[in-house]
mmCIF file of C-alpha atoms in Angstrom:
data_model
loop_
_atom_site.group_PDB
_atom_site.id
_atom_site.type_symbol
_atom_site.label_atom_id
_atom_site.label_comp_id
_atom_site.label_asym_id
_atom_site.label_seq_id
_atom_site.Cartn_x
_atom_site.Cartn_y
_atom_site.Cartn_z
ATOM 1 C CA MET K 1 103.012 109.944 90.509
ATOM 2 C CA VAL K 2 99.801 109.928 88.480
ATOM 3 C CA SER K 3 100.680 110.272 84.837
ATOM 4 C CA LYS K 4 98.458 110.992 81.874
ATOM 5 C CA GLN K 5 99.451 107.635 80.387
ATOM 6 C CA LYS K 6 98.253 104.768 82.536
ATOM 7 C CA HIS K 7 100.454 101.712 82.712
ATOM 8 C CA SER K 8 99.092 98.192 82.551
ATOM 9 C CA PHE K 9 99.917 97.325 86.159
ATOM 10 C CA VAL K 10 96.260 96.874 87.148
ATOM 11 C CA ASP K 11 95.849 94.683 90.252
ATOM 12 C CA THR K 12 99.567 93.865 90.269
ATOM 13 C CA TYR K 13 100.935 94.575 93.749
ATOM 14 C CA ASP K 14 100.076 93.051 97.123
ATOM 15 C CA CYS K 15 101.231 96.135 99.002
ATOM 16 C CA VAL K 16 102.498 99.647 98.364
ATOM 17 C CA ILE K 17 104.340 101.537 101.096
ATOM 18 C CA LEU K 18 105.037 105.276 101.080
ATOM 19 C CA VAL K 19 107.315 106.732 103.741
ATOM 20 C CA SER K 20 107.657 110.509 104.021
ATOM 21 C CA ALA K 21 106.184 110.907 100.545
ATOM 22 C CA PHE K 22 103.745 113.533 101.791
ATOM 23 C CA ILE K 23 105.600 116.640 102.887
ATOM 24 C CA ALA K 24 104.941 120.318 102.337
ATOM 25 C CA GLY K 25 106.230 121.257 98.904
ATOM 26 C CA ALA K 26 106.403 117.643 97.707
ATOM 27 C CA HIS K 27 105.383 116.526 94.254
ATOM 28 C CA VAL K 28 103.279 113.665 95.650
ATOM 29 C CA LYS K 29 99.718 114.778 96.330
ATOM 30 C CA ASP K 30 96.694 112.864 97.548
ATOM 31 C CA ASN K 31 95.480 112.394 93.959
ATOM 32 C CA CYS K 32 98.062 109.582 93.770
ATOM 33 C CA PHE K 33 95.704 107.296 95.698
ATOM 34 C CA GLU K 34 93.504 106.652 92.663
ATOM 35 C CA GLU K 35 96.518 105.251 90.839
ATOM 36 C CA LEU K 36 97.724 103.288 93.863
ATOM 37 C CA ILE K 37 94.282 101.736 94.321
ATOM 38 C CA ARG K 38 94.330 100.794 90.630
ATOM 39 C CA ILE K 39 97.662 98.967 90.798
ATOM 40 C CA VAL K 40 97.157 97.209 94.167
ATOM 41 C CA LYS K 41 95.313 93.890 94.081
ATOM 42 C CA PRO K 42 91.939 93.686 95.817
ATOM 43 C CA GLY K 43 92.704 92.665 99.384
ATOM 44 C CA GLY K 44 96.137 94.296 99.138
ATOM 45 C CA TYR K 45 97.361 97.175 101.267
ATOM 46 C CA ILE K 46 98.369 100.793 100.854
ATOM 47 C CA ILE K 47 100.440 101.923 103.818
ATOM 48 C CA PHE K 48 101.837 105.387 104.292
ATOM 49 C CA VAL K 49 103.510 107.287 107.088
ATOM 50 C CA VAL K 50 103.509 111.050 107.484
ATOM 51 C CA ASN K 51 106.114 112.835 109.568
ATOM 52 C CA GLY K 52 104.246 114.390 112.489
ATOM 53 C CA SER K 53 105.973 117.719 111.978
ATOM 54 C CA GLN K 54 104.508 117.881 108.444
ATOM 55 C CA LEU K 55 100.854 117.055 109.197
ATOM 56 C CA ALA K 56 99.416 120.567 109.439
ATOM 57 C CA GLY K 57 101.292 121.805 106.389
ATOM 58 C CA CYS K 58 100.170 118.850 104.288
ATOM 59 C CA GLU K 59 96.484 119.411 105.048
ATOM 60 C CA GLU K 60 96.737 123.149 104.398
ATOM 61 C CA MET K 61 98.502 122.675 101.060
ATOM 62 C CA GLY K 62 96.100 119.968 99.902
ATOM 63 C CA ILE K 63 98.844 117.357 99.856
ATOM 64 C CA LEU K 64 97.074 114.932 102.173
ATOM 65 C CA ARG K 65 93.448 115.793 102.904
ATOM 66 C CA ALA K 66 91.343 113.730 105.290
ATOM 67 C CA ALA K 67 88.341 114.342 103.013
ATOM 68 C CA THR K 68 90.106 112.636 100.100
ATOM 69 C CA LEU K 69 90.936 109.586 102.200
ATOM 70 C CA GLN K 70 87.325 109.368 103.387
ATOM 71 C CA THR K 71 85.937 109.770 99.852
ATOM 72 C CA HIS K 72 87.771 106.632 98.733
ATOM 73 C CA CYS K 73 86.235 104.792 101.717
ATOM 74 C CA ASP K 74 82.766 106.126 100.900
ATOM 75 C CA ASP K 75 83.209 105.108 97.243
ATOM 76 C CA GLY K 76 84.051 101.543 98.312
ATOM 77 C CA LEU K 77 87.573 101.642 96.886
ATOM 78 C CA TRP K 78 89.356 100.900 100.158
ATOM 79 C CA LYS K 79 88.749 100.581 103.871
ATOM 80 C CA GLN K 80 90.859 101.956 106.671
ATOM 81 C CA ILE K 81 92.474 99.216 108.729
ATOM 82 C CA ASP K 82 94.528 101.368 111.087
ATOM 83 C CA LYS K 83 95.555 104.933 111.823
ATOM 84 C CA ARG K 84 97.933 105.606 114.679
ATOM 85 C CA MET K 85 100.750 107.807 115.865
ATOM 86 C CA GLU K 86 104.078 106.014 116.144
ATOM 87 C CA PRO K 87 106.562 107.509 118.582
ATOM 88 C CA ASN K 88 110.129 108.078 117.443
ATOM 89 C CA TYR K 89 109.266 107.682 113.771
ATOM 90 C CA TYR K 90 112.191 109.955 112.952
ATOM 91 C CA HIS K 91 114.437 110.552 115.933
ATOM 92 C CA ASP K 92 112.067 112.076 118.505
ATOM 93 C CA ILE K 93 109.334 113.031 115.995
ATOM 94 C CA GLU K 94 106.098 111.063 115.797
ATOM 95 C CA GLY K 95 104.788 109.637 112.548
ATOM 96 C CA LEU K 96 101.167 109.140 111.583
ATOM 97 C CA VAL K 97 100.716 105.650 110.100
ATOM 98 C CA HIS K 98 97.766 104.950 107.791
ATOM 99 C CA ILE K 99 96.893 101.440 106.635
ATOM 100 C CA PHE K 100 94.193 100.933 104.003
ATOM 101 C CA GLN K 101 93.024 97.736 102.343
ATOM 102 C CA VAL K 102 91.956 97.882 98.711
ATOM 103 C CA LEU K 103 88.479 96.449 98.104
#
C-alpha cells in the first residue's frame, strides 16, 4: 500500500476501514499505517479487523505488530479508541477490531 511516490491526498479522508487486510502472506504490512495516518484527517478514524485465526501468524511474520501500533500512539500520531474481539466475525471465527483516531 505504501508506495515510493506519495500522492497528494493529505488529510483527505474521514475514515479508512480495512477488513481482513492483514493475513499471513498478505502484501499489506503494518508499515501501511504511516500512509493511512497521512491521508486521514485529524480527528478521523482508522478501523481494521483481523480474522482471529490469523492473529498469531500476523505477529510472527511482522504483518501486524503490537509494537508498531503502540509506537504510533507514543509518537502522538493516533490514539486507540477501542480494541475488542467480535464473535462470529466470519462464520464462527472471532475478529479482533481495532479503532484508532488520528491526532
